[in-house]
Amino acid sequence: MISFFEANLKQLSIHHTGNKLVEEYYKLSDAPLNIDDEVLGHLLMQYFLKPFEKVNEVYRFFHPNDNLNLNEVYHFAHEIFENNELFHEDSQQLAKYLYDVANHPKIKSGELYVAYFEKVQIEGEQLDVIGIFKSETKDTYLKVFPKDDGFNMSYEQDAISINKLDKGCLIFNTDKEEGYKVVVLDQAKSSNESAVYWKDEFLKLKIRNDSYNQTNNVLGVYKNFVTQKLDDDYEISKADKIDLLNRSMKYFKEKETFDIEEFGNEVIGNAEGIESFKNYKKSYEEEFESPIADHFEIAESAVKKQARAYKSVLKLDKNFHIYIHGNKDMIEKGYDDDKSMNFYKVYFREEE
């Protein structure tokens, strides 16, 4: 969805932000970086933009008070888009603001990069983009070089790998009134308390309510409904759960639009189960304040993403794995009294 084959890096400012809770400080540069080396410019483009090639979720800036201008990153991005002469000054303000909101002792210090790109493409449209990136992880690199009749070796510590962008976001100069189009990257685990500050505290983003996110959310909610909620209400085998997941994935791969009534009848096929899923979906919408429409266009990219998380494997002790891809009538579960063990009977026509 995001490509940068015609893009160029117009401006770049670099600052350093520490963690004030452990008495670290920030350091601001006096001027933007002057990039004369063509190879360095190319490497920076790869470092900053390549990790976003496979990012599909699009976000918007927001503020809890419904006033976008109170969102600091939105405010500075808007200033830069309106007056590029403020780029470096506003990059300094962004560094100071990140320092202020990083209120967790485990947040790592690192370099903050604020960049201005031209001709970055999203959803078929080429736009100017502000990129905000942070590098936290440092590596040691070995260098091998010729010497005399052989080779010698040296190393460089605390270097940055261009293949490991820790945190980043791209702000596209479009849809200003709705909070711009924003894509975000954070390599920290979502379960890590120190990870939430980038997207939630610093950027203050909410998911854009489009077909990709509608598709992604319904598949995620349905997967949790089958794997978690059904156990609370019904006695259902793992094979039947896998069948329900396979049928839902088949529905989303074959249909162009989602309709909750059609989905319920074709996939769940049980009035009580359909009502239970609708209630589960409603609870999700209320808890996460993320409404999901009952009818929307299905996004193929979201289906492909969720398909990787849908498991069709039945694990039996440590001896067998059964992959269930089709008709659940071809597998039967039973219990052997003599061996006091469960068993599955599998029907097939040919052995491959």
C-alpha positions as semicolon CSV with decimal commas, in nm:
position;residue;x (nm);y (nm);z (nm)
1;M;0,000;0,000;0,000
2;I;0,296;0,234;0,064
3;S;0,568;0,276;-0,197
4;F;0,857;0,516;-0,231
5;F;1,025;0,436;-0,564
6;E;0,995;0,803;-0,671
7;A;1,038;0,954;-0,324
8;N;1,319;1,178;-0,212
9;L;1,441;1,294;0,128
10;K;1,421;1,673;0,138
11;Q;1,511;1,754;0,501
12;L;1,633;1,569;0,810
13;S;1,690;1,685;1,167
14;I;1,837;1,462;1,439
15;H;1,801;1,505;1,814
16;H;1,856;1,284;2,118
17;T;1,595;1,213;2,384
18;G;1,665;1,049;2,718
19;N;1,447;0,924;3,001
20;K;1,385;1,192;3,260
21;L;1,270;0,936;3,518
22;V;1,627;0,805;3,532
23;E;1,775;1,157;3,511
24;E;1,866;1,147;3,142
25;Y;1,823;1,458;2,930
26;Y;1,754;1,557;2,573
27;K;1,998;1,717;2,332
28;L;1,881;1,924;2,036
29;S;2,080;1,989;1,719
30;D;2,118;2,350;1,605
31;A;2,048;2,287;1,237
32;P;1,918;2,019;0,997
33;L;2,157;1,757;0,867
34;N;2,317;1,837;0,532
35;I;2,319;1,514;0,326
36;D;2,573;1,543;0,046
37;D;2,657;1,174;0,018
38;E;2,424;1,002;-0,232
39;V;2,487;0,658;-0,081
40;L;2,402;0,785;0,269
41;G;2,081;0,940;0,135
42;H;1,982;0,609;-0,023
43;L;2,057;0,416;0,298
44;L;1,847;0,660;0,501
45;M;1,553;0,616;0,262
46;Q;1,577;0,239;0,309
47;Y;1,607;0,273;0,686
48;F;1,313;0,510;0,726
49;L;1,066;0,397;0,459
50;K;1,118;0,030;0,371
51;P;0,969;-0,103;0,702
52;F;0,637;0,059;0,606
53;E;0,594;-0,128;0,277
54;K;0,389;-0,401;0,446
55;V;0,197;-0,177;0,686
56;N;-0,174;-0,165;0,601
57;E;-0,344;0,000;0,900
58;V;-0,409;0,370;0,854
59;Y;-0,461;0,592;1,160
60;R;-0,579;0,946;1,231
61;F;-0,460;1,196;1,488
62;F;-0,718;1,271;1,756
63;H;-0,753;1,436;2,095
64;P;-0,981;1,326;2,383
65;N;-1,139;1,675;2,383
66;D;-1,227;1,641;2,011
67;N;-1,006;1,938;1,928
68;L;-0,735;1,827;1,686
69;N;-0,528;2,138;1,749
70;L;-0,469;2,017;2,107
71;N;-0,283;1,716;1,968
72;E;0,077;1,836;1,979
73;V;0,216;1,620;1,699
74;Y;-0,075;1,715;1,472
75;H;-0,015;2,082;1,555
76;F;0,356;2,074;1,465
77;A;0,297;1,860;1,155
78;H;0,034;2,108;1,036
79;E;0,277;2,396;1,090
80;I;0,548;2,221;0,888
81;F;0,313;2,141;0,599
82;E;0,192;2,503;0,596
83;N;0,536;2,662;0,633
84;N;0,840;2,447;0,560
85;E;1,073;2,710;0,705
86;L;0,952;2,599;1,050
87;F;1,070;2,241;0,990
88;H;1,379;2,237;1,213
89;E;1,226;2,452;1,488
90;D;0,922;2,225;1,504
91;S;1,143;1,915;1,499
92;Q;1,303;2,048;1,818
93;Q;0,958;2,095;1,973
94;L;0,866;1,737;1,881
95;A;1,182;1,610;2,054
96;K;1,102;1,804;2,371
97;Y;0,742;1,683;2,366
98;L;0,851;1,318;2,326
99;Y;1,083;1,365;2,623
100;D;0,793;1,499;2,832
101;V;0,550;1,213;2,758
102;A;0,801;0,927;2,798
103;N;0,693;0,860;3,156
104;H;0,806;0,503;3,211
105;P;1,139;0,394;3,364
106;K;1,193;0,126;3,097
107;I;1,169;0,363;2,800
108;K;1,505;0,365;2,624
109;S;1,695;0,674;2,523
110;G;1,779;0,718;2,159
111;E;1,803;0,938;1,853
112;L;1,490;1,107;1,722
113;Y;1,480;1,174;1,349
114;V;1,233;1,412;1,192
115;A;1,233;1,393;0,812
116;Y;1,048;1,555;0,523
117;F;0,987;1,344;0,213
118;E;0,837;1,420;-0,125
119;K;0,645;1,179;-0,351
120;V;0,570;0,899;-0,108
121;Q;0,273;0,700;-0,233
122;I;-0,019;0,574;-0,026
123;E;-0,338;0,427;-0,170
124;G;-0,236;0,537;-0,518
125;E;-0,168;0,902;-0,428
126;Q;0,175;1,068;-0,418
127;L;0,210;1,307;-0,125
128;D;0,453;1,503;0,088
129;V;0,523;1,321;0,412
130;I;0,663;1,405;0,754
131;G;0,841;1,111;0,912
132;I;0,917;1,082;1,282
133;F;1,147;0,797;1,382
134;K;1,331;0,682;1,690
135;S;1,629;0,446;1,713
136;E;1,677;0,274;2,049
137;T;1,865;-0,046;1,967
138;K;2,238;-0,032;1,902
139;D;2,451;-0,310;1,755
140;T;2,818;-0,396;1,723
141;Y;2,948;-0,449;1,370
142;L;3,261;-0,630;1,253
143;K;3,464;-0,494;0,964
144;V;3,701;-0,707;0,759
145;F;3,947;-0,525;0,531
146;P;4,259;-0,615;0,325
147;K;4,597;-0,563;0,488
148;D;4,937;-0,656;0,346
149;D;4,896;-1,003;0,197
150;G;4,588;-1,093;0,401
151;F;4,307;-0,936;0,597
152;N;4,252;-0,757;0,923
153;M;3,946;-0,699;1,135
154;S;3,799;-0,416;1,342
155;Y;3,464;-0,339;1,499
156;E;3,227;-0,051;1,558
157;Q;3,017;-0,035;1,873
158;D;2,683;0,140;1,931
159;A;2,605;0,149;1,559
160;I;2,256;0,154;1,408
161;S;2,133;-0,121;1,177
162;I;1,939;0,009;0,877
163;N;1,727;-0,309;0,899
164;K;1,604;-0,241;1,254
165;L;1,385;0,068;1,279
166;D;1,254;0,067;1,636
167;K;0,974;0,322;1,613
168;G;0,834;0,540;1,340
169;C;0,537;0,710;1,183
170;L;0,460;0,867;0,847
171;I;0,222;1,162;0,834
172;F;0,075;1,215;0,485
173;N;-0,030;1,562;0,379
174;T;-0,392;1,476;0,305
175;D;-0,723;1,465;0,497
176;K;-0,605;1,743;0,727
177;E;-0,952;1,807;0,872
178;E;-0,989;1,440;0,968
179;G;-0,645;1,419;1,133
180;Y;-0,428;1,329;0,831
181;K;-0,344;0,980;0,714
182;V;-0,087;0,830;0,951
183;V;0,087;0,492;0,948
184;V;0,283;0,378;1,251
185;L;0,549;0,123;1,339
186;D;0,662;0,007;1,683
187;Q;0,883;-0,299;1,726
188;A;0,825;-0,310;2,103
189;K;0,589;-0,582;2,219
190;S;0,236;-0,449;2,275
191;S;0,227;-0,619;2,616
192;N;0,520;-0,407;2,727
193;E;0,399;-0,110;2,933
194;S;0,679;0,104;2,794
195;A;0,553;0,042;2,439
196;V;0,224;0,232;2,460
197;Y;0,380;0,575;2,492
198;W;0,475;0,599;2,123
199;K;0,131;0,549;1,967
200;D;-0,098;0,640;2,255
201;E;0,084;0,908;2,452
202;F;0,311;1,075;2,196
203;L;0,117;1,045;1,870
204;K;-0,239;1,000;2,007
205;L;-0,376;0,796;1,719
206;K;-0,703;0,622;1,648
207;I;-0,761;0,364;1,378
208;R;-0,921;0,484;1,057
209;N;-1,261;0,322;1,017
210;D;-1,222;0,189;0,660
211;S;-1,281;-0,146;0,489
212;Y;-0,938;-0,280;0,588
213;N;-0,994;-0,216;0,956
214;Q;-1,357;-0,329;0,943
215;T;-1,246;-0,658;0,786
216;N;-0,954;-0,698;1,023
217;N;-1,168;-0,623;1,329
218;V;-1,452;-0,861;1,240
219;L;-1,211;-1,147;1,172
220;G;-1,027;-1,076;1,497
221;V;-1,348;-1,052;1,699
222;Y;-1,487;-1,370;1,544
223;K;-1,163;-1,559;1,612
224;N;-1,175;-1,459;1,980
225;F;-1,546;-1,546;1,992
226;V;-1,478;-1,898;1,864
227;T;-1,162;-1,969;2,061
228;Q;-1,264;-1,806;2,392
229;K;-1,632;-1,715;2,427
230;L;-1,780;-2,043;2,296
231;D;-1,607;-2,238;2,574
232;D;-1,798;-2,036;2,832
233;D;-2,141;-2,100;2,678
234;Y;-2,123;-2,435;2,498
235;E;-1,947;-2,769;2,497
236;I;-1,766;-2,765;2,166
237;S;-1,474;-2,972;2,040
238;K;-1,154;-2,822;1,904
239;A;-1,231;-2,981;1,567
240;D;-1,564;-2,798;1,557
241;K;-1,390;-2,472;1,652
242;I;-1,143;-2,517;1,366
243;D;-1,433;-2,586;1,131
244;L;-1,604;-2,262;1,237
245;L;-1,282;-2,070;1,176
246;N;-1,228;-2,236;0,836
247;R;-1,582;-2,155;0,729
248;S;-1,542;-1,790;0,827
249;M;-1,215;-1,763;0,634
250;K;-1,379;-1,926;0,332
251;Y;-1,661;-1,670;0,353
252;F;-1,421;-1,374;0,357
253;K;-1,208;-1,515;0,074
254;E;-1,506;-1,577;-0,154
255;K;-1,725;-1,274;-0,082
256;E;-1,672;-0,913;-0,190
257;T;-1,885;-0,766;0,089
258;F;-1,959;-0,861;0,448
259;D;-2,318;-0,880;0,569
260;I;-2,367;-0,985;0,928
261;E;-2,700;-1,164;0,865
262;E;-2,557;-1,356;0,570
263;F;-2,238;-1,431;0,764
264;G;-2,434;-1,563;1,060
265;N;-2,652;-1,790;0,849
266;E;-2,374;-1,926;0,625
267;V;-2,093;-1,957;0,878
268;I;-2,246;-2,004;1,224
269;G;-2,577;-2,153;1,110
270;N;-2,734;-2,158;1,453
271;A;-2,977;-1,896;1,581
272;E;-2,846;-1,907;1,937
273;G;-2,485;-1,893;1,821
274;I;-2,561;-1,602;1,584
275;E;-2,717;-1,401;1,864
276;S;-2,423;-1,480;2,092
277;F;-2,176;-1,355;1,828
278;K;-2,373;-1,034;1,775
279;N;-2,368;-0,967;2,150
280;Y;-1,995;-1,042;2,163
281;K;-1,934;-0,800;1,876
282;K;-2,141;-0,533;2,050
283;S;-1,942;-0,575;2,374
284;Y;-1,617;-0,534;2,178
285;E;-1,745;-0,215;2,015
286;E;-1,841;-0,067;2,352
287;E;-1,522;-0,168;2,531
288;F;-1,283;-0,041;2,263
289;E;-1,505;0,242;2,133
290;S;-1,455;0,100;1,784
291;P;-1,783;0,050;1,594
292;I;-1,793;-0,224;1,331
293;A;-2,051;-0,188;1,055
294;D;-2,293;-0,473;0,982
295;H;-2,223;-0,431;0,610
296;F;-1,897;-0,329;0,441
297;E;-1,661;-0,410;0,153
298;I;-1,411;-0,686;0,234
299;A;-1,042;-0,589;0,209
300;E;-0,837;-0,875;0,064
301;S;-0,515;-0,756;0,233
302;A;-0,681;-0,778;0,577
303;V;-0,806;-1,129;0,501
304;K;-0,452;-1,238;0,407
305;K;-0,316;-1,090;0,728
306;Q;-0,574;-1,263;0,951
307;A;-0,539;-1,594;0,764
308;R;-0,190;-1,625;0,911
309;A;-0,336;-1,606;1,262
310;Y;-0,621;-1,851;1,199
311;K;-0,501;-2,192;1,312
312;S;-0,636;-2,509;1,151
313;V;-0,415;-2,750;1,348
314;L;-0,552;-3,000;1,596
315;K;-0,268;-3,089;1,837
316;L;-0,300;-3,430;2,006
317;D;-0,064;-3,473;2,299
318;K;0,290;-3,468;2,157
319;N;0,230;-3,745;1,905
320;F;0,012;-3,606;1,629
321;H;-0,094;-3,286;1,454
322;I;-0,406;-3,300;1,236
323;Y;-0,450;-3,019;0,982
324;I;-0,819;-2,960;0,912
325;H;-0,884;-2,766;0,593
326;G;-1,228;-2,880;0,479
327;N;-1,532;-3,091;0,559
328;K;-1,554;-3,160;0,932
329;D;-1,778;-3,461;0,859
330;M;-1,461;-3,639;0,748
331;I;-1,334;-3,648;1,108
332;E;-1,504;-3,812;1,406
333;K;-1,416;-3,798;1,773
334;G;-1,464;-4,088;2,010
335;Y;-1,350;-4,247;2,335
336;D;-1,189;-4,592;2,374
337;D;-1,294;-4,748;2,706
338;D;-1,028;-5,019;2,694
339;K;-0,743;-4,770;2,653
340;S;-0,916;-4,492;2,846
341;M;-0,816;-4,249;2,573
342;N;-0,981;-4,016;2,324
343;F;-0,943;-4,084;1,952
344;Y;-1,018;-3,926;1,617
345;K;-1,130;-4,124;1,311
346;V;-1,030;-3,959;0,982
347;Y;-1,182;-4,046;0,644
348;F;-0,992;-3,995;0,317
349;R;-0,981;-4,124;-0,042
350;E;-0,614;-4,105;-0,132
351;E;-0,289;-4,099;0,060
352;E;-0,035;-3,849;-0,074
